[in-house]
CSV table of C-alpha atoms in Angstrom, one decimal:
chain,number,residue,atom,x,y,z
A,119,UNK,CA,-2.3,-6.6,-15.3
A,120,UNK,CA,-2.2,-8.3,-11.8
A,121,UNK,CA,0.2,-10.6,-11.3
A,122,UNK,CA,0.1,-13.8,-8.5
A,123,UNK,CA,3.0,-13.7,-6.7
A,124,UNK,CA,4.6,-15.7,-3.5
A,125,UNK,CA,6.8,-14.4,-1.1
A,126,UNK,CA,8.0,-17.7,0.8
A,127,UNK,CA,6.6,-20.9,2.0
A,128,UNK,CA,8.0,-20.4,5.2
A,129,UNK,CA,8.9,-17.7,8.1
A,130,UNK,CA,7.4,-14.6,10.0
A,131,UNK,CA,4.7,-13.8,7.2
A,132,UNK,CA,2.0,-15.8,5.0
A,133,UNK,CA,3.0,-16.4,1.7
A,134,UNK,CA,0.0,-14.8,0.1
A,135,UNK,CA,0.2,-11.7,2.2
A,136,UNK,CA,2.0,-9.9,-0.6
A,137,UNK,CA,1.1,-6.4,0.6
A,138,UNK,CA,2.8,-6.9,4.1
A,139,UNK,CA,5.8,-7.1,2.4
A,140,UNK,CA,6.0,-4.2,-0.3
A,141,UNK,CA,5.1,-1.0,-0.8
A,142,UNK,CA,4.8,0.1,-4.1
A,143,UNK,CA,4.4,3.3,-5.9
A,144,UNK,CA,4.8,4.8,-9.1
A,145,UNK,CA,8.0,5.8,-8.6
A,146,UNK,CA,10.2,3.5,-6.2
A,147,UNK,CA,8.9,-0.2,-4.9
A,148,UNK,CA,10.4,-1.3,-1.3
A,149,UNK,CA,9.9,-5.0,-0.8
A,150,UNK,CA,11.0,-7.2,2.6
A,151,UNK,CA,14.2,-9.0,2.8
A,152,UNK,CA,14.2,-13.0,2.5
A,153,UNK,CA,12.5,-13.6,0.1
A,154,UNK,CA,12.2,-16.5,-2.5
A,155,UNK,CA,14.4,-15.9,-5.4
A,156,UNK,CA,11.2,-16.1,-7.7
A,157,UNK,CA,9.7,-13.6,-5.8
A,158,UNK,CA,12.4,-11.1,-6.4
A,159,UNK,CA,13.0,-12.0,-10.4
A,160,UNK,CA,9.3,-11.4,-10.8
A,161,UNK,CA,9.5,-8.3,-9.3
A,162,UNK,CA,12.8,-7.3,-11.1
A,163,UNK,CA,11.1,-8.0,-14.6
A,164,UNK,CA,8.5,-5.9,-13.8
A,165,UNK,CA,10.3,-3.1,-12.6
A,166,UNK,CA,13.5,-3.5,-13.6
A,167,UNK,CA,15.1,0.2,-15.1
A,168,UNK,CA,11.7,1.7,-14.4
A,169,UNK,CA,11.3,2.0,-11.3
A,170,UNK,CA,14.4,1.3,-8.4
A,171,UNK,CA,13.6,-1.9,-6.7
A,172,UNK,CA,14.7,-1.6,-2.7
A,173,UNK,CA,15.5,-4.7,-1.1
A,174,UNK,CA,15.2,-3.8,2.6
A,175,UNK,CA,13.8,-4.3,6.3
A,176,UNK,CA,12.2,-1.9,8.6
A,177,UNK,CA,13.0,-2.4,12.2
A,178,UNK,CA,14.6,-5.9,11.4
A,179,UNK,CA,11.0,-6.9,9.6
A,180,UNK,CA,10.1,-8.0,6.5
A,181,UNK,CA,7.0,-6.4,6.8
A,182,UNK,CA,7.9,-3.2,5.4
A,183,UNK,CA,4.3,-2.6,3.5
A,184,UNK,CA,2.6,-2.8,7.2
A,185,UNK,CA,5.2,-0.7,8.7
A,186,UNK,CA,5.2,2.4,5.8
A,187,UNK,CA,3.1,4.4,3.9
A,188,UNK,CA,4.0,6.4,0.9
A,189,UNK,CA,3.7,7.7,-2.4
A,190,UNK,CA,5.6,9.7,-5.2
A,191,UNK,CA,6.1,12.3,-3.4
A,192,UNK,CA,7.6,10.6,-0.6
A,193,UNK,CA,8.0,8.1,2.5
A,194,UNK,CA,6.9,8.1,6.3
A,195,UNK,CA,8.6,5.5,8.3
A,196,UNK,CA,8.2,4.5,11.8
A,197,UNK,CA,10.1,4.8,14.8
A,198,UNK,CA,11.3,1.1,15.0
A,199,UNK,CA,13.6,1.9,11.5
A,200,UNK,CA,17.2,1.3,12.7
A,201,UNK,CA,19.7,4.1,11.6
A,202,UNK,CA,20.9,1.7,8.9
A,203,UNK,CA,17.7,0.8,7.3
A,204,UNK,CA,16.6,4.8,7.1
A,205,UNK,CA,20.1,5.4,5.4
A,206,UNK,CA,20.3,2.3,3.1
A,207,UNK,CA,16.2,3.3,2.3
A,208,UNK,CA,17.3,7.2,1.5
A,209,UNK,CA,20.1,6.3,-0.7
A,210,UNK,CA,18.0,3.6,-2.4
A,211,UNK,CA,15.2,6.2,-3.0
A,212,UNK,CA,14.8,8.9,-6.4
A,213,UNK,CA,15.8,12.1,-6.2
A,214,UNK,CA,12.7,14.3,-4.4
A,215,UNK,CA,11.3,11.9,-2.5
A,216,UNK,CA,10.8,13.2,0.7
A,217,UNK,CA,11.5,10.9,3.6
A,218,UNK,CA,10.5,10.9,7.2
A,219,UNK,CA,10.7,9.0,10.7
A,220,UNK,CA,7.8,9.4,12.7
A,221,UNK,CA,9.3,9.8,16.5
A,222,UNK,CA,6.5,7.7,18.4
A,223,UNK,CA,2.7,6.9,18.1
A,224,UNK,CA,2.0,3.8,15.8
A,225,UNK,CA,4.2,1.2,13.7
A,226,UNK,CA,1.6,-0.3,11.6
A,227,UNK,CA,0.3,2.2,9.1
A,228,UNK,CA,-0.2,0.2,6.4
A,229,UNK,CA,-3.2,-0.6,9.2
A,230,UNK,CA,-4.6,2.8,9.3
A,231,UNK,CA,-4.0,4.3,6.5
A,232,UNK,CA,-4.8,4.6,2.6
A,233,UNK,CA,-3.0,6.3,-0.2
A,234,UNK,CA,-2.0,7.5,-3.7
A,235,UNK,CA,-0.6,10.7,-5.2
A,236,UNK,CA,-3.3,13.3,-4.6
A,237,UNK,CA,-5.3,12.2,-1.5
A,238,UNK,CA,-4.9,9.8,1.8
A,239,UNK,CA,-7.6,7.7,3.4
A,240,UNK,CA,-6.7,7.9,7.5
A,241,UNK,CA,-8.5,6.6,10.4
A,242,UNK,CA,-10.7,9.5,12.4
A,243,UNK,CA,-8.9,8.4,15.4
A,244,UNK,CA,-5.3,9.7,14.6
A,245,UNK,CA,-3.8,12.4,15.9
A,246,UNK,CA,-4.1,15.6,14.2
A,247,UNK,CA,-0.2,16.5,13.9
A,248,UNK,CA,0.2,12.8,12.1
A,249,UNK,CA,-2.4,14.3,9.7
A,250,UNK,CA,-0.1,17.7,9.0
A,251,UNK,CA,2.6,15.3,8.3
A,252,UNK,CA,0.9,13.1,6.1
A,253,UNK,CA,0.4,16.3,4.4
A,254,UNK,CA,3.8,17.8,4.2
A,255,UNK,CA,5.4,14.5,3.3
A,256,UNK,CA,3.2,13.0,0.8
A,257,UNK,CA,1.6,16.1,-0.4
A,258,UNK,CA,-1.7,15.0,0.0
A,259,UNK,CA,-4.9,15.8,1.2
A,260,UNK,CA,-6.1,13.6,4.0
A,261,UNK,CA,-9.8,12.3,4.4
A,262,UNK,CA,-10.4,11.1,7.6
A,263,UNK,CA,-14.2,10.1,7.2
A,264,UNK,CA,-16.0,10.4,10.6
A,265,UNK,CA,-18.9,8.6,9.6
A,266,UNK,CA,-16.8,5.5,8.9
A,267,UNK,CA,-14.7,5.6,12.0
A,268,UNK,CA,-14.1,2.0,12.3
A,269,UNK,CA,-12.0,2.6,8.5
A,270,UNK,CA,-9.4,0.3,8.5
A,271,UNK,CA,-6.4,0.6,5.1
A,272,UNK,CA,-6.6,-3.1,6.3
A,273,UNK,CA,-9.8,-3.5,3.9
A,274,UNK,CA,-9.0,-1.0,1.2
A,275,UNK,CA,-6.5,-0.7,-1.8
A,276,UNK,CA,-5.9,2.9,-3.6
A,277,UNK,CA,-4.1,3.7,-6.4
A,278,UNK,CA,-4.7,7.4,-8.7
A,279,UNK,CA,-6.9,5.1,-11.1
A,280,UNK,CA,-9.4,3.4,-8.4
A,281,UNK,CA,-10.0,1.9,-5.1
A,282,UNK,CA,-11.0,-1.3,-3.8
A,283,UNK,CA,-13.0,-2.3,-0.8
A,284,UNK,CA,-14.3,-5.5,1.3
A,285,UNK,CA,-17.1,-6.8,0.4
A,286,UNK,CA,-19.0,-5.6,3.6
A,287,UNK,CA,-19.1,-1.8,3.5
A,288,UNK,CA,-22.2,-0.5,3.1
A,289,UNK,CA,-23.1,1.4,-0.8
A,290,UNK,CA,-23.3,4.7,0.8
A,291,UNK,CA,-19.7,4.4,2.1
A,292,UNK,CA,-18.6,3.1,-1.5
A,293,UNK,CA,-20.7,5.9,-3.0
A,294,UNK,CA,-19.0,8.3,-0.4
A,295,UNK,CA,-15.7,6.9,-0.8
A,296,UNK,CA,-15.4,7.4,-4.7
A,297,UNK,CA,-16.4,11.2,-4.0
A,298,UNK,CA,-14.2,11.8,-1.6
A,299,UNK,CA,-11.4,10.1,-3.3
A,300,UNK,CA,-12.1,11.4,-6.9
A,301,UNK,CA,-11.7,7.5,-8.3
A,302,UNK,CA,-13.9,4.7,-9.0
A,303,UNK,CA,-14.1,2.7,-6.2
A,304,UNK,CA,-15.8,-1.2,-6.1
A,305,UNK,CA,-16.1,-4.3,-3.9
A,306,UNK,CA,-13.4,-6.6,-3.8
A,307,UNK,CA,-11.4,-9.4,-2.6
A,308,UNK,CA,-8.2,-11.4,-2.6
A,309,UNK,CA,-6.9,-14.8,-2.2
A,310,UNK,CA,-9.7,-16.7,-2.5
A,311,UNK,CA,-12.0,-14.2,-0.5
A,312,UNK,CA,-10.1,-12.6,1.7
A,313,UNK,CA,-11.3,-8.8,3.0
A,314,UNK,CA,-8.0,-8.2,3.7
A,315,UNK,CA,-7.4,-6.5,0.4
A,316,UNK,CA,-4.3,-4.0,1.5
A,317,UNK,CA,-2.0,-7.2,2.8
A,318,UNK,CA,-3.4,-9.1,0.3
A,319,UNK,CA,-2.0,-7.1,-2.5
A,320,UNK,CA,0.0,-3.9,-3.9
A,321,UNK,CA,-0.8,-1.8,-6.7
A,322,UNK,CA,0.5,1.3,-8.5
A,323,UNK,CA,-1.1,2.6,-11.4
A,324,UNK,CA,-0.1,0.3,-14.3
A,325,UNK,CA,0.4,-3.3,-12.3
A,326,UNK,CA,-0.7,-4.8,-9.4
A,327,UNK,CA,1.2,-8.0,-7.2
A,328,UNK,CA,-1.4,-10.6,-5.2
A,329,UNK,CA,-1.5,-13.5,-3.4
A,330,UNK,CA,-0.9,-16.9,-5.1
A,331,UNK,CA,-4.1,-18.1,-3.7
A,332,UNK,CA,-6.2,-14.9,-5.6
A,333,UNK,CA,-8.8,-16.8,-8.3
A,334,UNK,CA,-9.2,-15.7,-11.8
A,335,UNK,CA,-12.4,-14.0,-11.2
A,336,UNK,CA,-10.6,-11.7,-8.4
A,337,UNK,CA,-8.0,-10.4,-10.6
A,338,UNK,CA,-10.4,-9.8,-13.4
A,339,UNK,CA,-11.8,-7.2,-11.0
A,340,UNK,CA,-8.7,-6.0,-9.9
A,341,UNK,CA,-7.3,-5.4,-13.8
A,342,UNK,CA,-11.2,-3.7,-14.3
A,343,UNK,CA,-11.1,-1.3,-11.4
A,344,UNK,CA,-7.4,-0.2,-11.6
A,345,UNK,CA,-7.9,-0.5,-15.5
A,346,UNK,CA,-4.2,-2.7,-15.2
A,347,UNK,CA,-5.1,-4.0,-18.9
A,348,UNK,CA,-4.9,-0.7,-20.5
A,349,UNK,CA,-1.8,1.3,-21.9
């Protein structure tokens, strides 16, 4: 089920922004450096000897869920991850997961991009040779819906069970969306209305972390579209 979570009452990033600040998968969960103690033990119990928890930074941010995008199959960093980082992050990882650092372009793909094991949601506007490496990293297909060119992962959250999106797109692009996609996909926000649903939150198929400010009503709909309440 989805869980409220804080990250910190103070610094660089909002406390509720809990998708800024990990990126989690079904099979490894990176989550920013400094942190509240609670933030981390909440985390850990979740996680803990399922799936490795990796306590890191990308280019000396906390914002590692803006700054990556990645799946089971593997990771694509950006070119602002120091040599450290991309070692301490390669180490940390499962075996098989594939890992890349994107030489130049964009940092923010977390801004751009949607994804879960089987398919990625990309902006029209990106360069075709970022879309062959989506591919050969993630193993994915990528969807890069022309009609919806002003698609932003800003307003969307995927997993392999659903997909969420603000409140504002029109039914034909939910209707086209869920095709596309091969999942259920619904209207939704977070923390108390927000659009932003991808720095709002992070969700892999069995749990989901949200802002502290999310109501009741909003993680009843996040728990029904990623069906987080079933075994």
């Amino acid at each position: 089920m989805a869980n409220r979570l804080t990250f910190t009452d103070h610094g660089e990033i909002d406390h509720g922004e809990i998708g800024l600040i990990c990126n989690l998968t079904n099979t490894y969960c990176l989550v920013g450096s400094g942190g509240s103690e609670n933030f981390y033990s909440s985390i850990e119990a979740e996680f803990e000897d399922v799936i490795p928890i990796i306590k890191t930074s990308i280019g000396g941010s906390s914002s590692v869920g803006r700054y990556c995008i990645g799946n089971k199959n593997g990771l694509l960093l950006p070119h602002i991850t120091t040599h450290e980082e991309l070692q301490h992050i390669r180490r940390s990882l499962p075996d098989g997961v594939v890992v890349a650092l994107i030489e130049n372009g964009l940092t923010s793909y977390g801004e751009f991009i949607a994804c879960n094991d089987h398919m990625a949601l990309a902006h029209a506007d990106l360069r075709w040779e970022f879309k062959e490496l989506i591919t050969d990293v993630l193993g994915v297909e990528v969807f890069m819906p022309e009609y919806y060119s002003f698609f932003s992962g800003t307003y969307f959250a995927l997993s392999n069970i659903g997909g969420l999106i603000h409140p504002n797109a029109s039914k034909r692009v939910l209707d086209e969306l869920s095709a596309a996609l091969e999942v259920p996909v619904e209207y939704g926000t977070v923390n108390r209305g927000s659009a932003a649903l991808a720095p709002g939150m992070a969700v892999n198929d069995w749990t989901a972390f949200c802002g502290s400010s999310s109501t009741r009503a909003e993680l009843r709909v996040i728990d029904r579209v990623f069906k987080l309440r079933e075994p």
